[in-house]
XYZ file of C-alpha atoms in Angstrom:
341
model
C 73.814 80.251 142.798
C 77.047 79.900 140.929
C 78.799 76.457 141.509
C 82.771 76.151 142.149
C 84.853 75.843 139.247
C 85.579 72.259 140.164
C 86.295 69.401 137.498
C 83.436 66.814 139.449
C 84.460 63.982 137.076
C 87.706 63.815 138.494
C 86.955 64.137 142.003
C 87.900 61.115 144.171
C 86.783 60.102 147.688
C 89.006 62.640 149.548
C 88.985 65.318 151.444
C 88.689 69.243 149.996
C 88.222 72.238 152.154
C 84.735 73.868 151.528
C 83.651 77.315 152.676
C 82.186 76.409 155.956
C 82.010 73.815 158.662
C 79.516 74.004 161.944
C 80.908 74.493 165.256
C 79.075 74.019 168.916
C 80.437 73.794 172.220
C 79.172 72.038 175.109
C 80.322 73.753 178.379
C 79.159 74.055 181.852
C 76.470 71.161 181.329
C 74.703 72.919 178.507
C 75.337 73.342 174.538
C 75.873 76.783 172.940
C 73.814 78.099 169.933
C 76.099 76.732 167.010
C 77.625 78.884 164.518
C 79.158 78.337 160.852
C 82.684 79.266 160.851
C 85.409 79.473 157.995
C 88.007 78.265 160.715
C 88.962 74.542 159.811
C 91.396 73.932 161.862
C 90.823 72.979 165.511
C 92.781 73.830 168.836
C 92.842 71.470 171.944
C 94.671 70.933 174.833
C 97.222 67.835 174.367
C 95.221 66.368 177.168
C 92.203 66.496 175.667
C 89.603 63.637 176.237
C 89.508 62.893 172.625
C 93.387 62.466 172.366
C 93.951 60.416 175.834
C 91.072 58.332 175.717
C 89.498 58.142 172.343
C 86.038 59.854 173.159
C 84.782 60.848 169.865
C 81.605 59.786 167.613
C 80.706 60.238 164.343
C 78.312 60.184 161.386
C 78.381 60.359 157.247
C 75.735 61.164 155.033
C 75.602 63.073 151.602
C 73.780 66.125 150.042
C 72.775 65.481 146.365
C 71.190 67.724 143.524
C 68.062 65.982 142.193
C 66.799 65.827 138.695
C 64.550 68.759 139.472
C 67.347 70.552 140.779
C 66.875 70.616 144.383
C 69.783 69.957 147.176
C 68.746 67.577 149.464
C 70.334 64.775 152.098
C 68.824 61.629 152.499
C 67.232 60.489 155.968
C 69.518 62.538 158.302
C 66.773 62.217 161.162
C 68.283 58.554 161.245
C 71.745 59.977 161.477
C 70.538 61.907 164.134
C 69.113 58.951 166.246
C 72.666 57.014 165.544
C 74.779 59.788 166.812
C 72.696 60.018 169.764
C 72.936 56.328 170.506
C 76.463 56.433 170.245
C 77.120 59.355 172.060
C 75.017 57.938 174.840
C 77.424 54.918 174.949
C 80.315 56.641 175.204
C 78.895 58.888 177.809
C 78.775 61.946 176.072
C 75.990 64.782 176.088
C 73.137 64.475 173.473
C 72.393 67.297 171.098
C 69.384 69.640 171.631
C 66.576 68.109 169.653
C 66.310 69.112 166.381
C 70.017 70.609 166.558
C 71.321 67.677 164.214
C 69.169 68.244 161.101
C 68.996 72.084 161.417
C 72.908 71.960 161.555
C 73.002 69.793 158.609
C 70.697 71.907 156.907
C 72.754 74.908 157.494
C 75.988 74.021 156.578
C 74.788 72.081 153.420
C 73.262 75.338 152.541
C 76.065 77.488 153.159
C 78.032 75.388 150.909
C 75.909 74.740 148.139
C 78.535 76.036 145.642
C 80.245 72.568 146.406
C 77.234 70.605 146.044
C 77.887 68.728 142.328
C 75.275 68.912 139.589
C 72.758 66.003 138.797
C 74.300 63.752 136.651
C 77.958 64.217 137.510
C 77.923 61.405 139.765
C 79.489 63.366 142.376
C 77.872 64.207 145.733
C 78.654 66.360 148.983
C 79.779 64.608 151.753
C 78.868 65.295 155.024
C 80.894 64.493 158.261
C 78.922 65.470 161.809
C 81.228 64.513 164.856
C 81.283 64.855 168.403
C 84.533 64.918 170.620
C 85.620 65.167 174.217
C 87.540 68.566 174.075
C 88.758 69.582 177.914
C 91.675 68.222 179.486
C 91.009 64.646 181.241
C 94.073 62.538 182.693
C 92.159 60.214 184.888
C 90.063 57.502 182.916
C 86.777 59.226 182.730
C 84.190 61.190 180.191
C 85.139 64.494 179.658
C 83.456 67.479 180.868
C 83.565 69.673 177.634
C 82.692 68.526 174.312
C 82.715 69.995 170.528
C 80.155 68.893 168.212
C 81.311 69.841 164.119
C 80.383 69.216 160.681
C 82.317 69.273 157.524
C 81.982 69.153 154.281
C 83.667 67.942 150.991
C 82.914 67.369 147.368
C 83.301 63.538 146.610
C 83.537 61.596 143.262
C 81.443 58.625 142.707
C 82.750 55.962 144.314
C 83.071 53.644 141.630
C 84.312 55.204 138.310
C 83.276 53.535 135.257
C 80.898 51.434 137.091
C 81.119 48.950 140.202
C 83.061 45.870 139.360
C 82.407 42.921 142.169
C 85.751 42.840 144.678
C 87.654 40.309 146.312
C 87.366 39.924 150.039
C 88.981 37.560 152.714
C 87.749 36.197 155.999
C 89.644 38.268 158.832
C 91.484 36.754 161.332
C 90.686 39.866 163.634
C 87.739 40.999 165.861
C 86.210 44.186 164.859
C 84.252 44.387 168.183
C 83.964 42.485 171.253
C 80.709 40.443 172.192
C 78.684 43.299 174.042
C 81.141 46.183 172.926
C 80.838 49.030 170.943
C 80.128 47.521 167.217
C 76.721 48.703 166.829
C 77.676 52.352 167.876
C 79.731 54.645 165.112
C 82.614 55.500 167.262
C 86.018 56.317 165.739
C 87.903 53.700 168.190
C 85.967 50.905 166.241
C 87.383 52.517 163.021
C 91.020 52.569 164.449
C 90.323 48.702 165.126
C 90.094 48.055 161.913
C 92.928 50.039 160.336
C 95.537 47.164 160.756
C 93.387 44.868 158.878
C 92.415 46.504 155.977
C 95.968 47.284 155.360
C 96.951 43.811 156.105
C 94.135 42.703 153.513
C 95.313 45.167 151.062
C 98.758 43.958 151.296
C 97.339 40.526 150.650
C 95.718 41.599 147.397
C 91.848 42.053 148.739
C 89.460 44.856 148.884
C 88.199 44.484 152.037
C 87.491 42.004 155.131
C 84.771 39.868 156.122
C 84.552 40.084 159.796
C 82.869 37.000 162.029
C 81.218 37.344 165.437
C 84.006 37.560 168.051
C 82.234 35.037 170.645
C 82.031 31.732 168.098
C 83.682 33.389 164.842
C 80.865 30.981 162.960
C 78.426 33.690 161.948
C 78.984 36.775 159.283
C 78.974 40.476 160.984
C 79.796 43.171 158.346
C 83.330 44.691 156.798
C 84.937 47.674 158.573
C 82.605 50.350 157.316
C 79.887 48.624 155.600
C 77.210 45.839 156.014
C 76.191 42.837 154.173
C 73.690 41.795 152.081
C 73.500 38.454 150.421
C 70.807 37.115 147.815
C 69.529 33.662 147.535
C 68.823 31.701 144.212
C 65.348 32.251 143.988
C 65.521 35.727 144.856
C 65.211 36.163 148.590
C 67.134 39.190 150.299
C 69.229 38.154 153.355
C 71.192 40.523 155.995
C 73.051 39.341 159.110
C 71.645 40.450 162.193
C 73.830 40.903 165.521
C 74.023 43.155 168.444
C 77.565 44.206 167.592
C 76.749 45.301 163.822
C 76.170 49.110 163.301
C 72.657 49.677 161.868
C 73.471 51.077 158.625
C 70.888 53.571 156.975
C 71.805 52.109 153.894
C 71.015 48.574 154.397
C 67.869 49.858 156.562
C 66.607 51.355 153.350
C 67.483 48.696 151.080
C 65.521 46.296 153.191
C 62.579 48.614 152.656
C 62.879 48.911 149.039
C 63.254 45.136 148.507
C 60.186 44.767 150.347
C 58.011 47.537 149.521
C 59.122 48.397 146.032
C 60.307 45.346 144.558
C 58.093 42.799 146.130
C 60.932 40.513 147.406
C 61.272 38.444 150.695
C 63.566 39.564 153.243
C 65.157 37.874 156.060
C 66.889 39.697 158.761
C 68.797 36.820 160.432
C 72.113 35.207 161.700
C 74.144 34.506 158.720
C 76.305 31.603 159.142
C 79.847 31.565 157.594
C 79.235 27.955 156.221
C 75.874 29.094 154.194
C 77.635 31.791 152.339
C 78.787 29.442 149.614
C 74.968 29.041 148.989
C 74.022 32.602 148.046
C 73.865 33.671 144.426
C 74.767 37.308 145.282
C 76.646 39.519 147.975
C 77.111 43.310 148.308
C 78.247 45.754 150.807
C 76.027 48.323 151.935
C 77.244 51.716 153.030
C 76.825 55.860 152.472
C 79.966 55.749 149.934
C 78.859 53.400 147.342
C 75.099 52.297 148.002
C 76.284 48.807 147.190
C 79.436 47.647 146.640
C 79.307 44.178 144.715
C 81.269 41.110 145.838
C 82.408 38.625 143.735
C 84.798 36.376 145.568
C 84.866 35.440 149.229
C 88.587 33.980 150.313
C 88.723 31.829 153.545
C 92.078 30.957 154.151
C 92.946 30.132 151.108
C 89.181 28.499 150.031
C 87.571 30.331 147.271
C 83.951 31.043 147.545
C 83.080 32.253 144.103
C 79.674 33.800 143.973
C 77.263 32.729 140.972
C 76.880 36.556 140.129
C 80.220 36.787 138.968
C 83.333 39.272 138.783
C 82.052 41.179 135.819
C 79.237 42.884 137.114
C 76.544 43.282 139.918
C 74.044 40.564 140.283
C 70.286 41.122 138.809
C 68.761 41.635 142.424
C 71.699 43.688 143.564
C 71.474 46.145 140.849
C 67.927 46.395 140.988
C 68.188 47.219 144.860
C 70.977 49.874 143.677
C 69.206 51.304 140.856
C 65.540 51.838 143.022
C 67.380 53.377 145.665
C 69.808 55.692 143.829
C 66.974 56.804 142.117
C 64.887 57.690 145.062
C 68.007 59.753 146.407
C 68.240 61.579 143.027
C 64.536 61.984 142.718
C 63.905 60.153 139.799
C 61.736 57.346 141.952
C 59.325 58.768 144.428
C 60.290 58.389 148.101
C 58.846 57.352 150.605
C 57.472 60.086 153.319
C 60.222 61.692 155.094
C 63.129 60.070 153.332
C 64.326 63.130 151.610
C 65.090 66.603 153.397
C 65.071 69.667 150.994
C 67.791 71.984 151.994
C 66.707 74.116 149.131
């Protein structure tokens, strides 16, 4: 299979249309069989549930070319579980069992020419999403839905290596107590847009959101979970009912324990103790780990001992091990790697 004539080294993290998307409709109480489509535009009614009441959820995962030449995805079963949890919370229908992974397999295989070659640093980003598609004027769930998957090749999140970033303590809340912070709903990300634009204008790369009830505990950023490392090498991740359960973070926790033999704590993390950590990173699909060098709390600087030049040593081991598993350089735990072809 011949790859597309793309300069993989010049790709950024932006949308590029590929040959196929996947689409399935839910009507009259059931899902259709779903098909691949070359149509990348969507026509919906002006009163569609997604437009009126933001009834939409999504996922994000990547397809890679491994060292031995296979095209694979990483733990898509967990994306399936999380999409189901998100859909249930917004009163949306669940996909038939096995449909999610099957659809991901089909659309990635159909777009295999867009999966970047091994060693390029680029990947094929896969975005499954679901939305209310029929007209809804009263505040209620839609009756009809569409599930789609788009694919787009993207470059490495960090060109030239991962440099530590500077983040700020946000004055905004990402989620309400007992709200939707633990699901991947589009409305959560809309809520974060003003905060991230504000942070960028002020010269920061990201926000650190605190718990909305007491504003004393670390939660997450607009699109990633936090991971901290203590001075004696212990990995600590914040625990909260309003944090999105990151698949990358859960995988890093396993890698820390089972591959690197590190002690791991998943617990409430108070802002007051952040100054005592040796390393900090943001965990997510796009970058795996984004190292944090400095946190600014209304003018008070918290400088991590790992510095502003490179990842801390424990964070780097975690990053190298997980990306090694994803790319086939390190043997993966059973079920983590889903082979497309």
